[in-house]
mmCIF file of C-alpha atoms in Angstrom:
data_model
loop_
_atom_site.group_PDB
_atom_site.id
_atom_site.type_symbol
_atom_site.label_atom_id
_atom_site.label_comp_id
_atom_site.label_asym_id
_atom_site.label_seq_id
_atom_site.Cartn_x
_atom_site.Cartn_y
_atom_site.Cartn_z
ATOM 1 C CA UNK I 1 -21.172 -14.409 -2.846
ATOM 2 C CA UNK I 2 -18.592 -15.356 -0.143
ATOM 3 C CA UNK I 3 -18.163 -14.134 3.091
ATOM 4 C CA UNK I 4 -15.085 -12.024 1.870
ATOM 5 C CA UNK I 5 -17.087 -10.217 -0.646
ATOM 6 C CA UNK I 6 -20.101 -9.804 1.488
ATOM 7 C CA UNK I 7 -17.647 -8.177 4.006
ATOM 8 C CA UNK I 8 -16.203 -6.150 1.635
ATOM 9 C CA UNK I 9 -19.866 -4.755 0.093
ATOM 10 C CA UNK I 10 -20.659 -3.870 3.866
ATOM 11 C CA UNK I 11 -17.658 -1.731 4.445
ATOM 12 C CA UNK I 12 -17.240 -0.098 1.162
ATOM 13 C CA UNK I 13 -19.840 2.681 1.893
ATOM 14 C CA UNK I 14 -18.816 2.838 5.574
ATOM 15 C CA UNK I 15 -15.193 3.223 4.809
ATOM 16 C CA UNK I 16 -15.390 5.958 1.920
ATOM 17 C CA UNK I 17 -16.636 8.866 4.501
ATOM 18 C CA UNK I 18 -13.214 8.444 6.133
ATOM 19 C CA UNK I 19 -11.371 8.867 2.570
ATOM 20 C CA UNK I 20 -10.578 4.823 2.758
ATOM 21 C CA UNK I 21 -11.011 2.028 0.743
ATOM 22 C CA UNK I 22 -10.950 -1.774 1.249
ATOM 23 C CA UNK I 23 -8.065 -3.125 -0.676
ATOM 24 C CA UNK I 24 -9.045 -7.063 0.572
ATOM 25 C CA UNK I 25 -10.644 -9.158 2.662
ATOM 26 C CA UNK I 26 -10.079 -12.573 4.148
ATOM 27 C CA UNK I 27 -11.694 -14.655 6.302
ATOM 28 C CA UNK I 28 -9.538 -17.773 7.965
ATOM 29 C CA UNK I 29 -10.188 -20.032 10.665
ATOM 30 C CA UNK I 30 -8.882 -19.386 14.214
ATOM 31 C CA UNK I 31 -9.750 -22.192 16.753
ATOM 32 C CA UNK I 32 -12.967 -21.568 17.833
ATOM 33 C CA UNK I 33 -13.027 -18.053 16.130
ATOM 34 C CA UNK I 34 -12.371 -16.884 12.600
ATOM 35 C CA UNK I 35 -10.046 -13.789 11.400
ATOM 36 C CA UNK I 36 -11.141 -11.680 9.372
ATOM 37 C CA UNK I 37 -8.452 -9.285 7.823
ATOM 38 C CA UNK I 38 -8.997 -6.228 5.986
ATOM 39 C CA UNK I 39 -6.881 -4.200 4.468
ATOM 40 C CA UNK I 40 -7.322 -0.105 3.876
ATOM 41 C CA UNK I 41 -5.974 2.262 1.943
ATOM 42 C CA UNK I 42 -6.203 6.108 0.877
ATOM 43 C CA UNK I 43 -9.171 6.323 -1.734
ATOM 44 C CA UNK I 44 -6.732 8.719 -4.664
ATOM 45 C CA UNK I 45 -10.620 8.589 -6.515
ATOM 46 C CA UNK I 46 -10.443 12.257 -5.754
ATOM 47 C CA UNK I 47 -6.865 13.444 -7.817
ATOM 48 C CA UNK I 48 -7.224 15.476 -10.943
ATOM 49 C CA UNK I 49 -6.104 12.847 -13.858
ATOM 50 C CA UNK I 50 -3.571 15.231 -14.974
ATOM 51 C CA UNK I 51 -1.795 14.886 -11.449
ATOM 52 C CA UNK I 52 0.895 11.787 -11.959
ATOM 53 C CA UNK I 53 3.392 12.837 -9.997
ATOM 54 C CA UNK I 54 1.808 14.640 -6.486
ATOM 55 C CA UNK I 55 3.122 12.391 -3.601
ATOM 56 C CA UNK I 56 -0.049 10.563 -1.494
ATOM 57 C CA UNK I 57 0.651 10.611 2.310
ATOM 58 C CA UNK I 58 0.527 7.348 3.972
ATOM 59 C CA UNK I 59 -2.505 6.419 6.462
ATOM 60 C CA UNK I 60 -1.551 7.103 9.935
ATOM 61 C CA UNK I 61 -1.799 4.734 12.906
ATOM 62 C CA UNK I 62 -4.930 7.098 13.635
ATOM 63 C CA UNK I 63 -6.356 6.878 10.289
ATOM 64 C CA UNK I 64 -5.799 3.000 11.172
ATOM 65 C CA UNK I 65 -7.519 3.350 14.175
ATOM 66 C CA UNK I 66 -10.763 4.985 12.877
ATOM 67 C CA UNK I 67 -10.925 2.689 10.602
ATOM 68 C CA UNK I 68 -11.555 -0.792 12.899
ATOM 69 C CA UNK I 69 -13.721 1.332 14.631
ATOM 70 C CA UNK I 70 -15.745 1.845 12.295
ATOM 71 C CA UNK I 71 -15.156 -1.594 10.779
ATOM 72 C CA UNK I 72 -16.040 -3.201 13.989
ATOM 73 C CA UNK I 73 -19.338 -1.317 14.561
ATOM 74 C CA UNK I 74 -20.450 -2.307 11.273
ATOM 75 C CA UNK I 75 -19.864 -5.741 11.605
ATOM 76 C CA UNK I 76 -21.554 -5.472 14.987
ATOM 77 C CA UNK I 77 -24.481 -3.888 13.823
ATOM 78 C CA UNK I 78 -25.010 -6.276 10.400
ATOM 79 C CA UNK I 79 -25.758 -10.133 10.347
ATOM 80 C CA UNK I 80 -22.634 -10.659 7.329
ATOM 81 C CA UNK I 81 -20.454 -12.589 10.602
ATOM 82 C CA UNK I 82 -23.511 -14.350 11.910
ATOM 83 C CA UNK I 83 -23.039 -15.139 15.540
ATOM 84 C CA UNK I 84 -20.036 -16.773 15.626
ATOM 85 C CA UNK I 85 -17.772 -14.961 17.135
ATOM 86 C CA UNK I 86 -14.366 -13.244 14.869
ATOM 87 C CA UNK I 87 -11.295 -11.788 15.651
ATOM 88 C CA UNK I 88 -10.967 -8.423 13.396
ATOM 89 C CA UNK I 89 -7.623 -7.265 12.223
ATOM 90 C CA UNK I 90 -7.549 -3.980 10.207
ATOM 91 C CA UNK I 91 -4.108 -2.618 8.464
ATOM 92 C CA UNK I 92 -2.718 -0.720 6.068
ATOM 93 C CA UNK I 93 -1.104 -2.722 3.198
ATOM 94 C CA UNK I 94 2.824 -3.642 4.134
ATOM 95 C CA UNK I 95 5.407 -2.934 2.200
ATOM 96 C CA UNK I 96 6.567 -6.178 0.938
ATOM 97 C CA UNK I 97 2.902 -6.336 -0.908
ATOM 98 C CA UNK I 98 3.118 -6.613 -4.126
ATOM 99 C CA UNK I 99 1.463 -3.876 -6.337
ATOM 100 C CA UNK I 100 -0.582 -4.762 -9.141
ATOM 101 C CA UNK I 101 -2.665 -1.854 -9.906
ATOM 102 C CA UNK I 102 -2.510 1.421 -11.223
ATOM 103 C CA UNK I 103 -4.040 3.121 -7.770
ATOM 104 C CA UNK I 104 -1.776 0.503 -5.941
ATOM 105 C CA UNK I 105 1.730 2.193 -7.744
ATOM 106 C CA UNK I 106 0.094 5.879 -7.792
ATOM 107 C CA UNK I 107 0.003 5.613 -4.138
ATOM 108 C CA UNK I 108 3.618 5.141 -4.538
ATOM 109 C CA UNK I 109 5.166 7.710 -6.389
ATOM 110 C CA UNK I 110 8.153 9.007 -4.701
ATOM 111 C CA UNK I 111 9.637 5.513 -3.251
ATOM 112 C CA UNK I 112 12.290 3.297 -4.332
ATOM 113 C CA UNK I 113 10.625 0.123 -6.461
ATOM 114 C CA UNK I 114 11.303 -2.832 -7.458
ATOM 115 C CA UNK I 115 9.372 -3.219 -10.919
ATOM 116 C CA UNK I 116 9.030 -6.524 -12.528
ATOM 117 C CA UNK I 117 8.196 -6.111 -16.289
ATOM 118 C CA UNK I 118 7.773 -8.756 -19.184
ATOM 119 C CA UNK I 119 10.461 -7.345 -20.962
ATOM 120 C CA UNK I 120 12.872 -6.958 -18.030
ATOM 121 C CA UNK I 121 13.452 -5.916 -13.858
ATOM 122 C CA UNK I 122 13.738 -2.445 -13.323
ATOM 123 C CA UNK I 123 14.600 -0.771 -9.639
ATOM 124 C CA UNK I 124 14.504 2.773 -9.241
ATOM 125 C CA UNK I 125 12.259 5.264 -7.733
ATOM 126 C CA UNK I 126 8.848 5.998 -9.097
ATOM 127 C CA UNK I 127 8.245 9.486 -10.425
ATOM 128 C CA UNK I 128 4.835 9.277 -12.339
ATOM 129 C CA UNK I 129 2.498 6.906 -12.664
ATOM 130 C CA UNK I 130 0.367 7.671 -15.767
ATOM 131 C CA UNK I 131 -2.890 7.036 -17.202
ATOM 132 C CA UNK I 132 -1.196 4.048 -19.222
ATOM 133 C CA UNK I 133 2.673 4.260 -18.168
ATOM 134 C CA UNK I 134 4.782 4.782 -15.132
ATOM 135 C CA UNK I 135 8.244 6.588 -15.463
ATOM 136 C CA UNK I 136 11.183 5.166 -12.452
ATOM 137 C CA UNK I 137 14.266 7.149 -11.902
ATOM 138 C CA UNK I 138 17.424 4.615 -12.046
ATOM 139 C CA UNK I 139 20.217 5.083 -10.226
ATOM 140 C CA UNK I 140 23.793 5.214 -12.876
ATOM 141 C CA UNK I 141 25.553 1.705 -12.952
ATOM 142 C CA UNK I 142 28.822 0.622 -13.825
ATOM 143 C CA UNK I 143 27.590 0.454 -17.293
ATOM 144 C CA UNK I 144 24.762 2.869 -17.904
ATOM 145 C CA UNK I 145 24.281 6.633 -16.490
ATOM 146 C CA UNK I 146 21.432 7.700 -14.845
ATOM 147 C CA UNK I 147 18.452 7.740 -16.651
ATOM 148 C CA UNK I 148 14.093 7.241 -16.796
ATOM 149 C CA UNK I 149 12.951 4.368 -17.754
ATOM 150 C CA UNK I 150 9.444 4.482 -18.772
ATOM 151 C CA UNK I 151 7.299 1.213 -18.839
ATOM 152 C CA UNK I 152 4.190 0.685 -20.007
ATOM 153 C CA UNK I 153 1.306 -0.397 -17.200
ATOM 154 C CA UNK I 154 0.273 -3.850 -19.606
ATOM 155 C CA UNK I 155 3.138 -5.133 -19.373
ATOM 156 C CA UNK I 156 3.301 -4.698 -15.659
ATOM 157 C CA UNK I 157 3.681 -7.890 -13.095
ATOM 158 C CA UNK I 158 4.504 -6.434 -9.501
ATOM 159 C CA UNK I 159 5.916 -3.675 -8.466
ATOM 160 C CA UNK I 160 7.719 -3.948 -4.529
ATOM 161 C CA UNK I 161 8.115 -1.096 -1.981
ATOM 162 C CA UNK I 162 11.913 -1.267 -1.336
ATOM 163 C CA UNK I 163 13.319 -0.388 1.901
ATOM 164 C CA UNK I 164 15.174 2.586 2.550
ATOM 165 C CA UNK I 165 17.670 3.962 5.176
ATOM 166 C CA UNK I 166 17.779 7.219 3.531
ATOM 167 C CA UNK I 167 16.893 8.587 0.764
ATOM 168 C CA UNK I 168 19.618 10.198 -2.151
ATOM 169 C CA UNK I 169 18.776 13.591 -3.620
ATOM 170 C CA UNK I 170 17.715 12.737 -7.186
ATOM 171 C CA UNK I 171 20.817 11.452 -9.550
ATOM 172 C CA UNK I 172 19.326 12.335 -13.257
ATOM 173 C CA UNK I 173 20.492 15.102 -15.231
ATOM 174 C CA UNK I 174 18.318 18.175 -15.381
ATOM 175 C CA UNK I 175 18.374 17.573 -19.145
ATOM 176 C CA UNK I 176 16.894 13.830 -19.062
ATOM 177 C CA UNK I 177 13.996 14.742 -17.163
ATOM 178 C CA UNK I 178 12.101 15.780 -20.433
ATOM 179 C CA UNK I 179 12.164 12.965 -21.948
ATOM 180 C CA UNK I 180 12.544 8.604 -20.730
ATOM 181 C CA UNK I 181 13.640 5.568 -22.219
ATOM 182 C CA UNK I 182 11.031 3.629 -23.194
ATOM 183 C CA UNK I 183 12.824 0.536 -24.483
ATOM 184 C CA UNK I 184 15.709 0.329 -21.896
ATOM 185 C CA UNK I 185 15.921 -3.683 -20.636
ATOM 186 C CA UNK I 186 18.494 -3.123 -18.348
ATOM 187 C CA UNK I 187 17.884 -4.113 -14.724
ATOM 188 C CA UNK I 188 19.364 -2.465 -11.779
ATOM 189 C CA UNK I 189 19.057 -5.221 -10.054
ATOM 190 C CA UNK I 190 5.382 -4.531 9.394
ATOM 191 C CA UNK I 191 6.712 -2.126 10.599
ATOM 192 C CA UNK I 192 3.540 -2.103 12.784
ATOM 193 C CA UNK I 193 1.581 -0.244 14.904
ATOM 194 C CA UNK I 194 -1.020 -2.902 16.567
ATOM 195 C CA UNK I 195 -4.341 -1.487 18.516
ATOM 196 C CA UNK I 196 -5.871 -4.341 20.716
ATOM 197 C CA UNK I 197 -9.482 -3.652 21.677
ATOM 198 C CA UNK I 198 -11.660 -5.174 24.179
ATOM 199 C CA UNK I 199 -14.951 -5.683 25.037
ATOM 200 C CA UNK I 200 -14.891 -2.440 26.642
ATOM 201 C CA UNK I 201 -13.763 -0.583 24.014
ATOM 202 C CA UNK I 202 -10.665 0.447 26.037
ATOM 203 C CA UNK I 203 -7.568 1.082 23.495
ATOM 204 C CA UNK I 204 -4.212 -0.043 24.040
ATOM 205 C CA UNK I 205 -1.622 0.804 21.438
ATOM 206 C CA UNK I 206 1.989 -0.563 21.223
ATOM 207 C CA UNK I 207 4.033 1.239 18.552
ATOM 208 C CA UNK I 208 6.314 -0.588 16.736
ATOM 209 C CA UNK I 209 7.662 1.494 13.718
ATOM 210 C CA UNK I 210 11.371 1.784 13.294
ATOM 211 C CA UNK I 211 12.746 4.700 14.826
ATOM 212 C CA UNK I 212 16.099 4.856 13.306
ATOM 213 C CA UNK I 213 16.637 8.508 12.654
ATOM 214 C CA UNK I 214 17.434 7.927 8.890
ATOM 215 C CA UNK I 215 14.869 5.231 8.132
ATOM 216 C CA UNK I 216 12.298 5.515 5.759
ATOM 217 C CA UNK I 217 9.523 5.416 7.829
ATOM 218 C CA UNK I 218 7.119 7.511 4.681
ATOM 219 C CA UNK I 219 4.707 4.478 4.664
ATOM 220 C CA UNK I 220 4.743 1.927 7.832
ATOM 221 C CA UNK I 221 2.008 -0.754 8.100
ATOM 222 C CA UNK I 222 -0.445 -0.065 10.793
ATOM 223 C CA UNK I 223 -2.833 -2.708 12.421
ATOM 224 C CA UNK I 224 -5.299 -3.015 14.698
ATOM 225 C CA UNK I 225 -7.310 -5.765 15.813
ATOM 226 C CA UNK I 226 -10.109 -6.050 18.198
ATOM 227 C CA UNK I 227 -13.139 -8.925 19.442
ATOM 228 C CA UNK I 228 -16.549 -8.986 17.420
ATOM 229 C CA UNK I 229 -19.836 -11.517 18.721
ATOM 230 C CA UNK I 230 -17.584 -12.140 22.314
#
């Protein structure tokens, strides 16, 4: 088992009390020290399975924040680092990541995506992600009207978080919202919040989020890092 994976085993149990899970771990070489980034998300484990299309709130920077805490104790306490000593940085997943699971696009619902398929790229926003299917609202074209496209999870390669300035009230007709186009090929073509702690557990947080008034700002990418084995 690598390091990664024996990190990950560690923090699993740890993390799920605080309604997280890990979403990755790495482990790189940094001079003298090595970084060790993990990434957290909200654990959806707990939705009904008929719920597709309930929004999930984004972590905040305090969710963030509890999180390397607890992180950083357990890595503390355990022998998985050795005693070499690591720099710890613990986010939430940006929104350039690309999404690859179902839990990874159910998190998602309710934001403009990028969607590539096998058949075809799709952008719209995501309205319901099934047990087997996601549905994305697509904006009208020069050539097509507004319409749901509904894509099948197989076939799925990466979806992408697009960034939005603001957000458009919904552009499908009342009477397409029964019903989506399965077969439709036609494309529509960090921030971060960063917590530095020291040995003395003292907190220092620098916020960076856009604060444009009509930003998305839904689902920013918090950080923190601290010092483990100094």
């Amino acid at each position: 088992m690598s390091t990664a994976q024996e990190i990950r085993a560690t923090l699993e149990p740890v993390l799920a009390p605080l309604g997280l899970v890990v979403e990755d771990v790495s482990v790189s070489p940094a001079g003298k020290r090595r970084l060790v980034r993990v990434l957290v998300d909200s654990d959806i484990s707990s939705l009904d399975a008929s719920d597709t299309k309930s929004r999930v709130a984004p972590l905040s920077l305090d969710a963030v924040a509890d999180a390397t805490r607890a992180v950083g104790d357990e890595l503390d306490a355990s022998d998985v680092m050795g005693e070499s000593p690591y720099v710890l940085e613990v986010s939430s997943p940006g929104v350039g990541r690309p999404l690859t699971s179902r839990e990874q696009l159910r998190r998602q619902v309710g934001r403009l995506l990028e969607v590539v398929h096998r058949d075809a790229t799709h952008t719209g926003r995501l309205v319901e992600v099934g047990p087997d299917s996601l549905t994305l609202e697509v904006p009208a074209s020069k050539k097509t009207p507004a319409r749901l496209v509904q894509l099948d999870l197989d076939g799925l390669e990466r979806g992408i978080v697009q960034v939005e300035f603001k957000r458009p009230d919904s552009a499908i007709d009342p009477a397409l919202q029964s019903h989506a186009d399965p077969d439709d090929d036609d494309p529509d073509s960090d921030d971060s919040d960063d917590v530095s702690d020291g040995v003395d557990d003292d907190d220092d947080v620098d916020d960076d989020t856009d604060s444009d008034a009509d930003a998305d700002t839904d689902d920013p990418d918090h950080a923190s890092a601290l010092e483990g084995n100094s």
